[in-house]
PDB file of C-alpha atoms in Angstrom:
ATOM      1  CA  MET A   1      -8.282  -6.954 -20.455  1.00 86.00           C
ATOM      2  CA  MET A   2      -6.434  -8.138 -17.303  1.00 96.00           C
ATOM      3  CA  ILE A   3      -6.157  -6.551 -13.828  1.00 98.00           C
ATOM      4  CA  THR A   4      -3.128  -7.979 -11.929  1.00 98.00           C
ATOM      5  CA  LEU A   5      -3.197  -7.363  -8.285  1.00 98.00           C
ATOM      6  CA  ILE A   6       0.172  -7.578  -6.452  1.00 97.00           C
ATOM      7  CA  GLY A   7       0.196  -8.006  -2.698  1.00 93.00           C
ATOM      8  CA  THR A   8       2.996  -6.256  -0.837  1.00 90.00           C
ATOM      9  CA  ALA A   9       4.110  -5.321   2.728  1.00 82.00           C
ATOM     10  CA  HIS A  10       5.369  -1.780   3.067  1.00 71.00           C
ATOM     11  CA  ILE A  11       8.232  -2.756   5.309  1.00 67.00           C
ATOM     12  CA  LEU A  12       9.806  -5.374   3.032  1.00 75.00           C
ATOM     13  CA  ASN A  13      12.408  -4.977   0.306  1.00 77.00           C
ATOM     14  CA  LEU A  14      10.310  -6.260  -2.745  1.00 86.00           C
ATOM     15  CA  SER A  15      11.871  -4.012  -5.402  1.00 88.00           C
ATOM     16  CA  GLN A  16      13.610  -6.702  -7.507  1.00 91.00           C
ATOM     17  CA  SER A  17      10.622  -9.051  -7.470  1.00 93.00           C
ATOM     18  CA  LEU A  18       8.300  -6.146  -8.548  1.00 95.00           C
ATOM     19  CA  ILE A  19      10.547  -5.196 -11.412  1.00 95.00           C
ATOM     20  CA  LYS A  20      10.567  -8.828 -12.513  1.00 95.00           C
ATOM     21  CA  VAL A  21       6.832  -8.864 -12.678  1.00 96.00           C
ATOM     22  CA  PHE A  22       6.657  -5.570 -14.493  1.00 97.00           C
ATOM     23  CA  GLU A  23       8.986  -6.843 -17.169  1.00 96.00           C
ATOM     24  CA  GLU A  24       6.943  -9.974 -17.647  1.00 96.00           C
ATOM     25  CA  LYS A  25       3.471  -8.298 -17.663  1.00 96.00           C
ATOM     26  CA  GLN A  26       4.456  -5.134 -19.627  1.00 96.00           C
ATOM     27  CA  PRO A  27       1.441  -3.196 -18.176  1.00 98.00           C
ATOM     28  CA  ASP A  28      -0.383  -0.253 -19.814  1.00 98.00           C
ATOM     29  CA  ILE A  29      -0.608   1.483 -16.460  1.00 98.00           C
ATOM     30  CA  ILE A  30       0.770   0.910 -12.897  1.00 98.00           C
ATOM     31  CA  CYS A  31      -1.595   1.643  -9.988  1.00 97.00           C
ATOM     32  CA  ILE A  32      -0.402   2.324  -6.489  1.00 96.00           C
ATOM     33  CA  GLU A  33      -1.958   2.121  -3.086  1.00 93.00           C
ATOM     34  CA  LEU A  34      -1.371   5.848  -2.321  1.00 91.00           C
ATOM     35  CA  ASP A  35      -3.195   9.135  -2.221  1.00 90.00           C
ATOM     36  CA  ALA A  36      -1.843  12.358  -3.583  1.00 88.00           C
ATOM     37  CA  LYS A  37      -0.395  13.466  -0.146  1.00 83.00           C
ATOM     38  CA  ARG A  38       1.429  10.203   0.449  1.00 81.00           C
ATOM     39  CA  TYR A  39       2.709  10.287  -3.126  1.00 84.00           C
ATOM     40  CA  ASN A  40       4.031  13.813  -2.503  1.00 82.00           C
ATOM     41  CA  ALA A  41       5.621  12.535   0.629  1.00 74.00           C
ATOM     42  CA  LEU A  42       7.431   9.701  -1.199  1.00 71.00           C
ATOM     43  CA  ILE A  43       8.916  11.870  -3.817  1.00 75.00           C
ATOM     44  CA  ASN A  44       9.943  14.877  -1.544  1.00 74.00           C
ATOM     45  CA  LYS A  45      12.579  13.645   0.856  1.00 59.00           C
ATOM     46  CA  ASP A  46      12.571  16.854   2.837  1.00 44.00           C
ATOM     47  CA  LYS A  47       8.861  16.554   3.709  1.00 52.00           C
ATOM     48  CA  HIS A  48       7.992  14.959   7.070  1.00 47.00           C
ATOM     49  CA  ILE A  49       4.893  13.886   8.981  1.00 51.00           C
ATOM     50  CA  ARG A  50       5.248  16.578  11.603  1.00 51.00           C
ATOM     51  CA  ASN A  51       2.461  18.545  10.076  1.00 55.00           C
ATOM     52  CA  SER A  52       0.348  19.993  13.113  1.00 52.00           C
ATOM     53  CA  SER A  53      -2.948  18.894  11.361  1.00 56.00           C
ATOM     54  CA  THR A  54      -1.789  15.270  11.184  1.00 58.00           C
ATOM     55  CA  PRO A  55      -3.545  13.020  13.657  1.00 58.00           C
ATOM     56  CA  PRO A  56      -1.145  11.699  16.402  1.00 61.00           C
ATOM     57  CA  ILE A  57      -1.977   8.030  15.822  1.00 56.00           C
ATOM     58  CA  TYR A  58      -1.241   8.625  12.071  1.00 56.00           C
ATOM     59  CA  LYS A  59       2.146  10.032  13.055  1.00 60.00           C
ATOM     60  CA  PHE A  60       2.840   7.170  15.388  1.00 55.00           C
ATOM     61  CA  LEU A  61       1.932   4.541  12.805  1.00 60.00           C
ATOM     62  CA  ALA A  62       4.171   6.217  10.281  1.00 58.00           C
ATOM     63  CA  TRP A  63       7.060   6.176  12.674  1.00 51.00           C
ATOM     64  CA  PHE A  64       6.438   2.629  13.693  1.00 51.00           C
ATOM     65  CA  GLN A  65       6.323   1.436  10.100  1.00 55.00           C
ATOM     66  CA  GLU A  66       9.659   3.119   9.447  1.00 58.00           C
ATOM     67  CA  LYS A  67      11.082   1.341  12.513  1.00 51.00           C
ATOM     68  CA  LEU A  68      10.104  -2.011  11.241  1.00 53.00           C
ATOM     69  CA  ALA A  69      11.395  -1.203   7.678  1.00 46.00           C
ATOM     70  CA  ARG A  70      14.750  -0.309   8.996  1.00 56.00           C
ATOM     71  CA  GLU A  71      14.928  -3.974  10.388  1.00 53.00           C
ATOM     72  CA  TYR A  72      14.924  -4.926   6.774  1.00 48.00           C
ATOM     73  CA  GLY A  73      17.418  -2.301   5.633  1.00 52.00           C
ATOM     74  CA  VAL A  74      14.691  -0.406   3.594  1.00 51.00           C
ATOM     75  CA  THR A  75      12.405   2.585   4.059  1.00 60.00           C
ATOM     76  CA  ALA A  76       8.707   2.098   4.444  1.00 61.00           C
ATOM     77  CA  GLY A  77       6.928   2.213   1.161  1.00 71.00           C
ATOM     78  CA  GLU A  78       9.956   1.517  -0.991  1.00 82.00           C
ATOM     79  CA  GLU A  79       7.924  -0.820  -3.143  1.00 86.00           C
ATOM     80  CA  MET A  80       5.821   2.111  -4.200  1.00 88.00           C
ATOM     81  CA  LEU A  81       8.889   4.213  -5.101  1.00 89.00           C
ATOM     82  CA  THR A  82      10.069   1.282  -7.211  1.00 92.00           C
ATOM     83  CA  ALA A  83       6.832   1.295  -9.166  1.00 94.00           C
ATOM     84  CA  ILE A  84       6.854   5.081  -9.650  1.00 93.00           C
ATOM     85  CA  LYS A  85      10.478   4.996 -10.872  1.00 93.00           C
ATOM     86  CA  TYR A  86       9.765   2.028 -13.208  1.00 95.00           C
ATOM     87  CA  ALA A  87       6.822   3.895 -14.640  1.00 95.00           C
ATOM     88  CA  GLU A  88       8.925   7.014 -15.141  1.00 94.00           C
ATOM     89  CA  ASP A  89      11.722   5.102 -16.743  1.00 95.00           C
ATOM     90  CA  LYS A  90       9.354   3.224 -19.201  1.00 96.00           C
ATOM     91  CA  GLY A  91       7.093   6.171 -19.875  1.00 96.00           C
ATOM     92  CA  ILE A  92       4.088   4.312 -18.483  1.00 96.00           C
ATOM     93  CA  PRO A  93       1.307   6.263 -16.820  1.00 97.00           C
ATOM     94  CA  PHE A  94       0.639   5.517 -13.139  1.00 94.00           C
ATOM     95  CA  SER A  95      -2.375   6.228 -10.986  1.00 96.00           C
ATOM     96  CA  MET A  96      -2.954   6.749  -7.227  1.00 95.00           C
ATOM     97  CA  ILE A  97      -6.042   4.715  -6.372  1.00 97.00           C
ATOM     98  CA  ASP A  98      -6.165   5.076  -2.531  1.00 95.00           C
ATOM     99  CA  MET A  99      -8.436   7.294  -0.403  1.00 94.00           C
ATOM    100  CA  ASP A 100      -7.070  10.339   1.443  1.00 90.00           C
ATOM    101  CA  ALA A 101      -5.388   8.651   4.429  1.00 84.00           C
ATOM    102  CA  GLN A 102      -5.366  11.604   6.801  1.00 82.00           C
ATOM    103  CA  ARG A 103      -9.165  12.233   6.350  1.00 88.00           C
ATOM    104  CA  LEU A 104      -9.735   8.530   6.708  1.00 87.00           C
ATOM    105  CA  PHE A 105      -7.799   8.360   9.998  1.00 83.00           C
ATOM    106  CA  ARG A 106      -9.765  11.305  11.459  1.00 86.00           C
ATOM    107  CA  ARG A 107     -13.050   9.809  10.484  1.00 90.00           C
ATOM    108  CA  MET A 108     -11.957   6.443  11.857  1.00 87.00           C
ATOM    109  CA  LEU A 109     -10.943   7.849  15.191  1.00 84.00           C
ATOM    110  CA  LYS A 110     -14.202   9.724  15.554  1.00 90.00           C
ATOM    111  CA  SER A 111     -16.123   6.480  14.948  1.00 91.00           C
ATOM    112  CA  MET A 112     -13.990   4.137  17.182  1.00 89.00           C
ATOM    113  CA  SER A 113     -15.334   3.068  20.578  1.00 90.00           C
ATOM    114  CA  ILE A 114     -13.246   3.916  23.650  1.00 91.00           C
ATOM    115  CA  LEU A 115     -12.515   0.133  23.980  1.00 90.00           C
ATOM    116  CA  GLU A 116     -11.200  -0.042  20.463  1.00 89.00           C
ATOM    117  CA  LYS A 117      -8.982   3.066  21.124  1.00 84.00           C
ATOM    118  CA  ILE A 118      -7.488   1.536  24.319  1.00 86.00           C
ATOM    119  CA  ARG A 119      -6.774  -1.797  22.447  1.00 83.00           C
ATOM    120  CA  LEU A 120      -5.133   0.128  19.618  1.00 78.00           C
ATOM    121  CA  ILE A 121      -2.934   2.083  22.116  1.00 76.00           C
ATOM    122  CA  LEU A 122      -1.851  -1.057  24.016  1.00 77.00           C
ATOM    123  CA  SER A 123      -1.200  -2.823  20.710  1.00 74.00           C
ATOM    124  CA  GLY A 124       1.029   0.049  19.581  1.00 65.00           C
ATOM    125  CA  LEU A 125       2.883   0.011  22.804  1.00 62.00           C
ATOM    126  CA  LEU A 126       3.625  -3.637  22.646  1.00 60.00           C
ATOM    127  CA  GLY A 127       4.706  -3.161  19.037  1.00 59.00           C
ATOM    128  CA  LEU A 128       7.566  -0.972  20.195  1.00 55.00           C
ATOM    129  CA  ILE A 129       9.453  -4.159  21.283  1.00 53.00           C
ATOM    130  CA  VAL A 130       8.706  -6.120  18.166  1.00 58.00           C
ATOM    131  CA  GLY A 131      11.696  -7.380  16.197  1.00 58.00           C
ATOM    132  CA  LYS A 132      12.350  -8.826  12.805  1.00 58.00           C
ATOM    133  CA  LYS A 133      11.855 -12.369  13.706  1.00 66.00           C
ATOM    134  CA  GLN A 134       8.476 -11.675  15.290  1.00 65.00           C
ATOM    135  CA  VAL A 135       7.424  -9.620  12.162  1.00 62.00           C
ATOM    136  CA  GLU A 136       8.413 -12.649   9.990  1.00 66.00           C
ATOM    137  CA  LYS A 137       6.217 -14.938  12.078  1.00 72.00           C
ATOM    138  CA  GLU A 138       3.201 -12.611  11.982  1.00 71.00           C
ATOM    139  CA  LEU A 139       3.581 -12.235   8.170  1.00 68.00           C
ATOM    140  CA  ASP A 140       3.647 -15.937   7.735  1.00 73.00           C
ATOM    141  CA  TYR A 141       0.618 -16.427   9.972  1.00 70.00           C
ATOM    142  CA  ILE A 142      -1.405 -13.835   8.181  1.00 72.00           C
ATOM    143  CA  GLU A 143      -0.498 -15.234   4.752  1.00 71.00           C
ATOM    144  CA  GLU A 144      -1.371 -18.752   5.781  1.00 75.00           C
ATOM    145  CA  ASN A 145      -4.517 -17.833   7.937  1.00 77.00           C
ATOM    146  CA  PHE A 146      -5.899 -14.614   6.284  1.00 73.00           C
ATOM    147  CA  ASN A 147      -9.494 -15.260   7.066  1.00 80.00           C
ATOM    148  CA  ASP A 148      -8.870 -16.070  10.673  1.00 83.00           C
ATOM    149  CA  PHE A 149      -6.754 -12.920  10.987  1.00 78.00           C
ATOM    150  CA  LEU A 150      -9.494 -10.765   9.397  1.00 82.00           C
ATOM    151  CA  GLN A 151     -11.998 -12.218  11.880  1.00 85.00           C
ATOM    152  CA  GLU A 152      -9.730 -11.490  14.702  1.00 85.00           C
ATOM    153  CA  VAL A 153      -9.292  -7.849  13.420  1.00 83.00           C
ATOM    154  CA  ASN A 154     -13.100  -7.489  13.038  1.00 86.00           C
ATOM    155  CA  LYS A 155     -13.621  -8.755  16.701  1.00 89.00           C
ATOM    156  CA  LYS A 156     -11.078  -6.461  18.329  1.00 86.00           C
ATOM    157  CA  TYR A 157     -11.260  -3.509  15.922  1.00 85.00           C
ATOM    158  CA  PRO A 158     -14.521  -3.435  13.950  1.00 90.00           C
ATOM    159  CA  THR A 159     -14.204   0.196  12.965  1.00 91.00           C
ATOM    160  CA  ILE A 160     -10.598  -0.219  11.712  1.00 86.00           C
ATOM    161  CA  LYS A 161     -11.700  -3.248   9.609  1.00 90.00           C
ATOM    162  CA  ARG A 162     -14.742  -1.408   8.173  1.00 93.00           C
ATOM    163  CA  VAL A 163     -12.838   1.946   7.507  1.00 91.00           C
ATOM    164  CA  LEU A 164      -9.314   0.912   6.703  1.00 88.00           C
ATOM    165  CA  ILE A 165     -10.014  -2.365   4.930  1.00 91.00           C
ATOM    166  CA  ASP A 166     -13.510  -2.733   3.672  1.00 95.00           C
ATOM    167  CA  GLU A 167     -14.164   0.919   2.519  1.00 95.00           C
ATOM    168  CA  ARG A 168     -10.686   1.230   0.869  1.00 95.00           C
ATOM    169  CA  ASN A 169     -11.198  -2.093  -0.903  1.00 96.00           C
ATOM    170  CA  GLU A 170     -14.447  -0.733  -2.401  1.00 98.00           C
ATOM    171  CA  PHE A 171     -12.892   2.682  -3.284  1.00 97.00           C
ATOM    172  CA  MET A 172      -9.718   1.020  -4.862  1.00 97.00           C
ATOM    173  CA  ALA A 173     -11.800  -1.519  -6.790  1.00 98.00           C
ATOM    174  CA  LYS A 174     -14.037   1.258  -8.240  1.00 98.00           C
ATOM    175  CA  LYS A 175     -10.992   3.140  -9.412  1.00 98.00           C
ATOM    176  CA  LEU A 176      -9.607  -0.001 -11.193  1.00 98.00           C
ATOM    177  CA  ILE A 177     -12.842  -0.651 -12.960  1.00 98.00           C
ATOM    178  CA  GLU A 178     -12.907   2.994 -14.127  1.00 97.00           C
ATOM    179  CA  LEU A 179      -9.300   2.726 -15.410  1.00 98.00           C
ATOM    180  CA  SER A 180     -10.193  -0.634 -17.161  1.00 97.00           C
ATOM    181  CA  LYS A 181     -12.341   1.386 -19.535  1.00 96.00           C
ATOM    182  CA  GLU A 182      -9.148   3.053 -20.893  1.00 96.00           C
ATOM    183  CA  TYR A 183      -6.317   0.573 -20.295  1.00 97.00           C
ATOM    184  CA  GLN A 184      -6.071  -3.177 -21.215  1.00 97.00           C
ATOM    185  CA  ASP A 185      -3.395  -4.384 -18.991  1.00 98.00           C
ATOM    186  CA  ILE A 186      -3.358  -2.976 -15.502  1.00 98.00           C
ATOM    187  CA  ILE A 187      -1.077  -3.763 -12.535  1.00 98.00           C
ATOM    188  CA  ALA A 188      -2.163  -2.585  -9.054  1.00 98.00           C
ATOM    189  CA  ILE A 189       0.217  -2.622  -6.107  1.00 96.00           C
ATOM    190  CA  VAL A 190      -1.671  -2.883  -2.851  1.00 95.00           C
ATOM    191  CA  GLY A 191      -1.035  -4.185   0.707  1.00 90.00           C
ATOM    192  CA  GLU A 192      -1.516  -7.989   0.878  1.00 90.00           C
ATOM    193  CA  GLY A 193      -4.414  -7.608   3.159  1.00 89.00           C
ATOM    194  CA  HIS A 194      -6.399  -5.913   0.462  1.00 94.00           C
ATOM    195  CA  ILE A 195      -5.943  -8.573  -2.261  1.00 95.00           C
ATOM    196  CA  PRO A 196      -8.916 -10.905  -1.219  1.00 94.00           C
ATOM    197  CA  GLY A 197     -11.409  -8.007  -0.846  1.00 96.00           C
ATOM    198  CA  ILE A 198     -10.480  -6.135  -4.111  1.00 97.00           C
ATOM    199  CA  SER A 199     -10.302  -9.259  -6.177  1.00 98.00           C
ATOM    200  CA  SER A 200     -13.736 -10.342  -5.002  1.00 97.00           C
ATOM    201  CA  ILE A 201     -15.257  -7.050  -5.895  1.00 98.00           C
ATOM    202  CA  LEU A 202     -13.586  -6.903  -9.207  1.00 98.00           C
ATOM    203  CA  ARG A 203     -14.791 -10.437 -10.121  1.00 98.00           C
ATOM    204  CA  ARG A 204     -18.395  -9.567  -9.020  1.00 97.00           C
ATOM    205  CA  ASN A 205     -18.196  -6.795 -11.629  1.00 97.00           C
ATOM    206  CA  ASN A 206     -17.034  -9.377 -14.298  1.00 96.00           C
ATOM    207  CA  MET A 207     -13.401  -8.132 -14.272  1.00 97.00           C
ATOM    208  CA  GLU A 208     -10.628 -10.613 -15.291  1.00 97.00           C
ATOM    209  CA  VAL A 209      -8.254 -10.630 -12.344  1.00 98.00           C
ATOM    210  CA  GLU A 210      -4.953 -12.271 -11.635  1.00 98.00           C
ATOM    211  CA  THR A 211      -3.412 -12.058  -8.116  1.00 97.00           C
ATOM    212  CA  ILE A 212       0.305 -12.222  -7.140  1.00 96.00           C
ATOM    213  CA  ARG A 213       0.483 -12.827  -3.415  1.00 93.00           C
ATOM    214  CA  LEU A 214       3.201 -11.516  -1.090  1.00 88.00           C
ATOM    215  CA  SER A 215       4.436 -15.017  -0.425  1.00 87.00           C
ATOM    216  CA  THR A 216       5.163 -15.393  -4.239  1.00 91.00           C
ATOM    217  CA  LEU A 217       7.041 -12.071  -4.245  1.00 91.00           C
ATOM    218  CA  ARG A 218       9.081 -13.043  -1.231  1.00 86.00           C
ATOM    219  CA  GLU A 219      10.100 -16.310  -2.937  1.00 87.00           C
ATOM    220  CA  MET A 220      11.134 -14.879  -6.297  1.00 85.00           C
ATOM    221  CA  LYS A 221      14.802 -15.186  -7.116  1.00 67.00           C
ATOM    222  CA  PRO A 222      16.617 -11.772  -7.122  1.00 58.00           C
ATOM    223  CA  ILE A 223      17.559  -9.921 -10.329  1.00 55.00           C
ATOM    224  CA  GLU A 224      20.225  -7.547 -10.843  1.00 50.00           C
ATOM    225  CA  VAL A 225      18.911  -3.911 -10.453  1.00 43.00           C
ATOM    226  CA  LYS A 226      20.642  -0.553  -9.886  1.00 46.00           C
ATOM    227  CA  SER A 227      20.006   0.711  -6.360  1.00 42.00           C
ATOM    228  CA  ASN A 228      18.240   4.027  -6.235  1.00 44.00           C
ATOM    229  CA  ASP A 229      19.055   6.723  -3.609  1.00 39.00           C
ATOM    230  CA  THR A 230      15.492   7.186  -2.547  1.00 35.00           C
ATOM    231  CA  THR A 231      13.701   7.654   0.684  1.00 31.00           C
ATOM    232  CA  SER A 232      10.061   7.115   1.495  1.00 33.00           C
ATOM    233  CA  ILE A 233       7.365   7.258   4.180  1.00 31.00           C
ATOM    234  CA  SER A 234       3.939   5.916   3.882  1.00 36.00           C
ATOM    235  CA  PHE A 235       1.937   8.707   5.574  1.00 33.00           C
ATOM    236  CA  THR A 236       1.921  12.513   5.155  1.00 32.00           C
ATOM    237  CA  VAL A 237       2.036  16.102   3.881  1.00 31.00           C
ATOM    238  CA  GLU A 238      -0.236  18.544   2.333  1.00 34.00           C
ATOM    239  CA  GLN A 239      -0.150  19.359  -1.413  1.00 36.00           C
ATOM    240  CA  GLU A 240      -2.726  19.063  -4.227  1.00 42.00           C
ATOM    241  CA  ILE A 241      -1.415  16.993  -7.169  1.00 46.00           C
ATOM    242  CA  PRO A 242      -3.302  14.942  -9.850  1.00 56.00           C
ATOM    243  CA  GLU A 243      -4.190  11.393  -8.944  1.00 62.00           C
ATOM    244  CA  HIS A 244      -3.461  10.100 -12.467  1.00 64.00           C
ATOM    245  CA  ILE A 245      -0.199  10.903 -14.155  1.00 63.00           C
ATOM    246  CA  ASP A 246       0.382  10.027 -17.839  1.00 63.00           C
ATOM    247  CA  LEU A 247       4.093  10.236 -18.256  1.00 56.00           C
ATOM    248  CA  LYS A 248       3.928   9.853 -22.003  1.00 53.00           C
ATOM    249  CA  ASN A 249       2.159  13.197 -22.160  1.00 48.00           C
ATOM    250  CA  LYS A 250       3.889  14.842 -19.300  1.00 50.00           C
ATOM    251  CA  GLU A 251       5.937  17.997 -20.042  1.00 43.00           C
ATOM    252  CA  GLU A 252       9.347  18.225 -18.394  1.00 42.00           C
TER     253      GLU A 252
END
């Protein structure tokens, strides 16, 4: 049994590198860092984040993520669409292993101190002028100094670290452990920042884990793949669907 964790960035074009890994690993199931609502948003292009019940900060982050993704000529969350499309083409089941993001954001905002909220707003405003070169520098810094970065986040935004990182790490690791009872070779695509935490939890539970970091994906040589006319967003919409989809048994 092997769980392979792949670290991604939702604003980068990593599709070809992911397909290369999928072809090499031949997984029994592909897991993605999505909940049912975000999955629904990915596959329904006409759905948007303008839902009245969606927290404003959630809408802003979705918009900001799309803004950065456009700098790279992609749409935010495109790597998740690549994984879903690959699973569909190969008849491989895929599973959504993340928490409900909208509920998570509401709970996080209620728990945040006023100082944290002010810092978050100011950080968001400064982010409006961030360009591709600055994003590249920050990605390189985070990859090379992840522990320092995590300490910095914990110092400035302790609630964000606890809710958006630590709690989600525990949740996703638990999902993977459950899936390992049914599937031998598992691939999980998660944000790069979740790799250390999830891998540590899995190893503490005697799981065999391999990690493929974002830096490795970015350095992979491109392969020939057909472009797909797909659009994605990382946050949104309301619709109840199963978290686990077995395409082999799915009726058309």
